[in-house]
XYZ file of N, CA and C in Angstrom:
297
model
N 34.397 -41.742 -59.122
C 33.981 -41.264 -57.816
C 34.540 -42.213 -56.760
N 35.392 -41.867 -55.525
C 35.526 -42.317 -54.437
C 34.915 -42.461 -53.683
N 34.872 -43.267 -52.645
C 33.839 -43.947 -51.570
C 34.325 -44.101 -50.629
N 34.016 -43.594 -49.498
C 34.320 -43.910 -48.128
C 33.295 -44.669 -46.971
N 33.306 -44.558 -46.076
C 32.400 -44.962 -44.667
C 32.430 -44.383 -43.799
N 32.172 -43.307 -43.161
C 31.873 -42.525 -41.456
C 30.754 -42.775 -41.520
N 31.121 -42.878 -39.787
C 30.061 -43.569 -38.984
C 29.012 -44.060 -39.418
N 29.514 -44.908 -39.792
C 28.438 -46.105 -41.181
C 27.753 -45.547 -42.269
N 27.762 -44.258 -42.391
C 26.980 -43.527 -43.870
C 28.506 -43.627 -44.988
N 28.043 -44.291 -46.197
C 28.703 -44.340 -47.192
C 28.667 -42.656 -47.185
N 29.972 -42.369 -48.136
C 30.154 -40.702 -49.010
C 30.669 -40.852 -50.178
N 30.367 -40.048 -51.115
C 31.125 -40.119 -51.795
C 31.881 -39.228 -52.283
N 32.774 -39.059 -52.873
C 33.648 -37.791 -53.076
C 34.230 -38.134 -54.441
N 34.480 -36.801 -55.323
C 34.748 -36.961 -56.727
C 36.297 -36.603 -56.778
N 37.240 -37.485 -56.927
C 38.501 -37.008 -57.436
C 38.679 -35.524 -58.190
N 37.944 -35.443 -59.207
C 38.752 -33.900 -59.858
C 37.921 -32.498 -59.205
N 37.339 -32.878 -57.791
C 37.425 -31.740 -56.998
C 38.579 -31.246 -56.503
N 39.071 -32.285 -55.946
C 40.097 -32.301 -55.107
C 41.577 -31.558 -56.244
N 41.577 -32.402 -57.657
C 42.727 -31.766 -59.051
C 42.289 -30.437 -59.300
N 40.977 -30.328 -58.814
C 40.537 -28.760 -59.528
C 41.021 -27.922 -58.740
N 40.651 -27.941 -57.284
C 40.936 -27.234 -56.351
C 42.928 -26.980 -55.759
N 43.756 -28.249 -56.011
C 45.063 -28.231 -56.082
C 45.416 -27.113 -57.284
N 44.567 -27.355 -58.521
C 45.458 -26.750 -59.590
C 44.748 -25.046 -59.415
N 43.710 -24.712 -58.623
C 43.481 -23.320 -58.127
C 44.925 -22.872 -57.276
N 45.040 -23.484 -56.491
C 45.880 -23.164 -55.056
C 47.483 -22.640 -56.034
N 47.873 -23.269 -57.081
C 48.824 -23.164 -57.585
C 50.175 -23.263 -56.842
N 49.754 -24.818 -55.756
C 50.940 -24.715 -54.892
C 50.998 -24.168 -53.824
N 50.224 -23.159 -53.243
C 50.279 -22.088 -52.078
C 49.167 -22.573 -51.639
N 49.068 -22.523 -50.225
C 48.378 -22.719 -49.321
C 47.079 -21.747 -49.012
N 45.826 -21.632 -49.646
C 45.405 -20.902 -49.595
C 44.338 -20.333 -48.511
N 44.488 -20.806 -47.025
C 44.908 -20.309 -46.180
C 46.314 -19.278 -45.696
N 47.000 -19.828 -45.414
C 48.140 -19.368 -44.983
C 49.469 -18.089 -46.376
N 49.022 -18.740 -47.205
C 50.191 -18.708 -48.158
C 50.827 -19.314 -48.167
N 51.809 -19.780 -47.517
C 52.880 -20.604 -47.554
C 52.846 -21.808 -48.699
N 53.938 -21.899 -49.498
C 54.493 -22.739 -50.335
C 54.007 -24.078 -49.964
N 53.663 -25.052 -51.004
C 53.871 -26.581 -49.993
C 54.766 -26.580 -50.932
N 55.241 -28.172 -49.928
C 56.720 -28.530 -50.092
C 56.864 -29.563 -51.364
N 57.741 -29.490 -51.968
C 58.599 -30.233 -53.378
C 58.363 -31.852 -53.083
N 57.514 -32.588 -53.647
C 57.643 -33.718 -53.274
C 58.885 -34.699 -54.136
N 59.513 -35.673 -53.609
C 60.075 -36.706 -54.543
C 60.129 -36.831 -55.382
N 58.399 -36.884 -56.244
C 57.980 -37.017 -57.500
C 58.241 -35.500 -58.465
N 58.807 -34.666 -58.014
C 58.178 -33.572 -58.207
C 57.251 -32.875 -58.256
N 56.159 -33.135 -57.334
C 54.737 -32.457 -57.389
C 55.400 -31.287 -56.153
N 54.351 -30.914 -56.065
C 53.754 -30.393 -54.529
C 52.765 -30.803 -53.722
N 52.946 -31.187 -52.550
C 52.117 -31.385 -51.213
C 51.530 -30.573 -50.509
N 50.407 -30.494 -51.044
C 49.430 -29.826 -49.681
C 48.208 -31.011 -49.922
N 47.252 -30.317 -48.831
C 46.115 -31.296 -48.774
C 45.019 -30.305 -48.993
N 43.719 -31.069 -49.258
C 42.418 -30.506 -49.552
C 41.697 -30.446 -48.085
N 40.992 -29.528 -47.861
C 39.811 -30.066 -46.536
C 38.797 -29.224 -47.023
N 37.683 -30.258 -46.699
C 36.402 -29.959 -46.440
C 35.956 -29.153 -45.472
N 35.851 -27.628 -45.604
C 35.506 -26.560 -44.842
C 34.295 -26.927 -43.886
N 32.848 -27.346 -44.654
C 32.006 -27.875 -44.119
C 32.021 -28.978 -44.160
N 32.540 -29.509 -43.499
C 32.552 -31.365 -43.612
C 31.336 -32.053 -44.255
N 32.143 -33.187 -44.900
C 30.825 -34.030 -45.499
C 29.754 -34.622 -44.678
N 30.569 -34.714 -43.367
C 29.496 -35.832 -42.212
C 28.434 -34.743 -41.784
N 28.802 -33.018 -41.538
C 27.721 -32.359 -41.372
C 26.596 -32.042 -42.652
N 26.942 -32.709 -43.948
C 25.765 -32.280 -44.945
C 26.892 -31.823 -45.914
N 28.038 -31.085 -45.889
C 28.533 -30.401 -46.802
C 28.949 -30.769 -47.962
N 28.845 -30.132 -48.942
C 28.801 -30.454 -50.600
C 30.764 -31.389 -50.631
N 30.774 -31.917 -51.432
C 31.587 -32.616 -51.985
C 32.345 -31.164 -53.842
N 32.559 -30.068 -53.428
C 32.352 -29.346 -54.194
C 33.582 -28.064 -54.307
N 34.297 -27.961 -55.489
C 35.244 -26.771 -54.991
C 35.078 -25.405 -54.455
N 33.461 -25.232 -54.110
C 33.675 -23.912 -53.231
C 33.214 -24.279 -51.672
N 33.143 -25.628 -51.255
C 33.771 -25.828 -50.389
C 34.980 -27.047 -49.807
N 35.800 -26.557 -50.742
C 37.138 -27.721 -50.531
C 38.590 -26.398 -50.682
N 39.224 -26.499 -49.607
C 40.740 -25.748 -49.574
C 41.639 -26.124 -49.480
N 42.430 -26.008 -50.799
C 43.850 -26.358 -50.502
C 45.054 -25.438 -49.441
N 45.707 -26.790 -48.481
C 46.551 -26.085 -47.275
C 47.183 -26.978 -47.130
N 48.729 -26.427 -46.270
C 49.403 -27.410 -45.659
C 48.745 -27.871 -44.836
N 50.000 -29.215 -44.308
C 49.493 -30.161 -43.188
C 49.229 -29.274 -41.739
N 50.125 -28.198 -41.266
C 49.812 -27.645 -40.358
C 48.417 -26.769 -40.109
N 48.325 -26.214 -41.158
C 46.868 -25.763 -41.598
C 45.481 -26.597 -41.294
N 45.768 -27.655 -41.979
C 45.033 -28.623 -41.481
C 44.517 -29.134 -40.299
N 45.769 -29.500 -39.308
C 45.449 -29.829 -38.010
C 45.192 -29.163 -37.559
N 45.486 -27.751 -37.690
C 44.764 -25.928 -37.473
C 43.500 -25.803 -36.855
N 43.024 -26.145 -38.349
C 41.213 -26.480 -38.478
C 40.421 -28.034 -37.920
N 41.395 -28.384 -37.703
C 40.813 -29.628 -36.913
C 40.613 -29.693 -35.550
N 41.575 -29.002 -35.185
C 42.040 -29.280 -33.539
C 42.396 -27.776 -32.790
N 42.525 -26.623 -33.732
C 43.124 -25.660 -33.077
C 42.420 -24.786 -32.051
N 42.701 -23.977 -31.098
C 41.872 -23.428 -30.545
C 41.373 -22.361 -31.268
N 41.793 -21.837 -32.357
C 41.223 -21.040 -33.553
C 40.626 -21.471 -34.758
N 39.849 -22.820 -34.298
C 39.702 -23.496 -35.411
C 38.271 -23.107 -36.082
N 37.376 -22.543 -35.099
C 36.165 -21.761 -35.429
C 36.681 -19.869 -36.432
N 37.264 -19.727 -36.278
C 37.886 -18.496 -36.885
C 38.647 -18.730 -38.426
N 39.301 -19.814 -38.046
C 39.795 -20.281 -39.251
C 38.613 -21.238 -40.405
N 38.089 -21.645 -39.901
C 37.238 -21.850 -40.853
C 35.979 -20.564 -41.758
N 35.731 -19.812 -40.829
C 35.067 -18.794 -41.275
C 36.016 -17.924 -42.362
N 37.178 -18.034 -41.984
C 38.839 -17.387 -42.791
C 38.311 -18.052 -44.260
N 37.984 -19.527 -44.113
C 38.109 -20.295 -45.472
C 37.202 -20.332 -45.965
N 36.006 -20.043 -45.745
C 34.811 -19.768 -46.300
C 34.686 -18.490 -47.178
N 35.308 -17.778 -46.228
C 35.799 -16.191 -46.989
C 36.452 -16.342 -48.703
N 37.613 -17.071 -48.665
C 38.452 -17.366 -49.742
C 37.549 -17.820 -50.683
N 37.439 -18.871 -50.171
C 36.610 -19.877 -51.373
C 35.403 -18.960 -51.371
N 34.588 -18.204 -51.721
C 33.928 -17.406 -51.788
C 34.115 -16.022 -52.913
N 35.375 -15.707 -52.384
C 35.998 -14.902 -52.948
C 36.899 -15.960 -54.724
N 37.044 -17.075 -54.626
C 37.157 -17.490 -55.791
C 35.973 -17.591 -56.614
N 35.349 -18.013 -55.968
C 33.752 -18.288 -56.579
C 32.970 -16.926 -57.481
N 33.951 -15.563 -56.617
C 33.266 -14.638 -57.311
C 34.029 -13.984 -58.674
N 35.016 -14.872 -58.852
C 36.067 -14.440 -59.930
C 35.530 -14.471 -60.856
């Protein structure tokens, strides 16, 4: 288990959420679709986010963690559609959950 610090509350977060949820995505952005990109190593790059963030209460958990590119990301962070897009990702992961 990993450990962080916001705003002084320890978190913790479990690595094979994050492997579980990459090896769902199968590479594609599951927001967007879009491919991530070929890394060096040969992997693929995308990132995980916490739909409901951990600092508001939210589970540390793959039905709420999405794999997306980096643009995706800053999307939901900062975008002016960033309330829409998250409701988008709640949808998905939801819809895996019911597989």
């Amino acid at each position: 288990v990993d450990s962080y610090v916001y705003g002084g509350v320890k978190r913790l977060r479990d690595p094979s959420v994050r492997r579980r949820v990459l090896a769902r995505s199968g590479g594609i952005c599951e927001l967007t679709k879009v491919a991530g990109f070929k890394m060096a190593n040969g992997g693929v790059y995308l990132e995980t986010h916490h739909i409901i963030p951990l600092s508001e209460g939210g589970p540390d958990t793959v039905d709420n963690v999405i794999a997306i590119t980096a643009d995706a990301h800053r999307q939901l962070h900062y975008g002016v559609q960033r309330d829409e897009l998250k409701a988008r990702c709640l949808e998905i992961v939801a819809n895996w959950s019911s597989r």
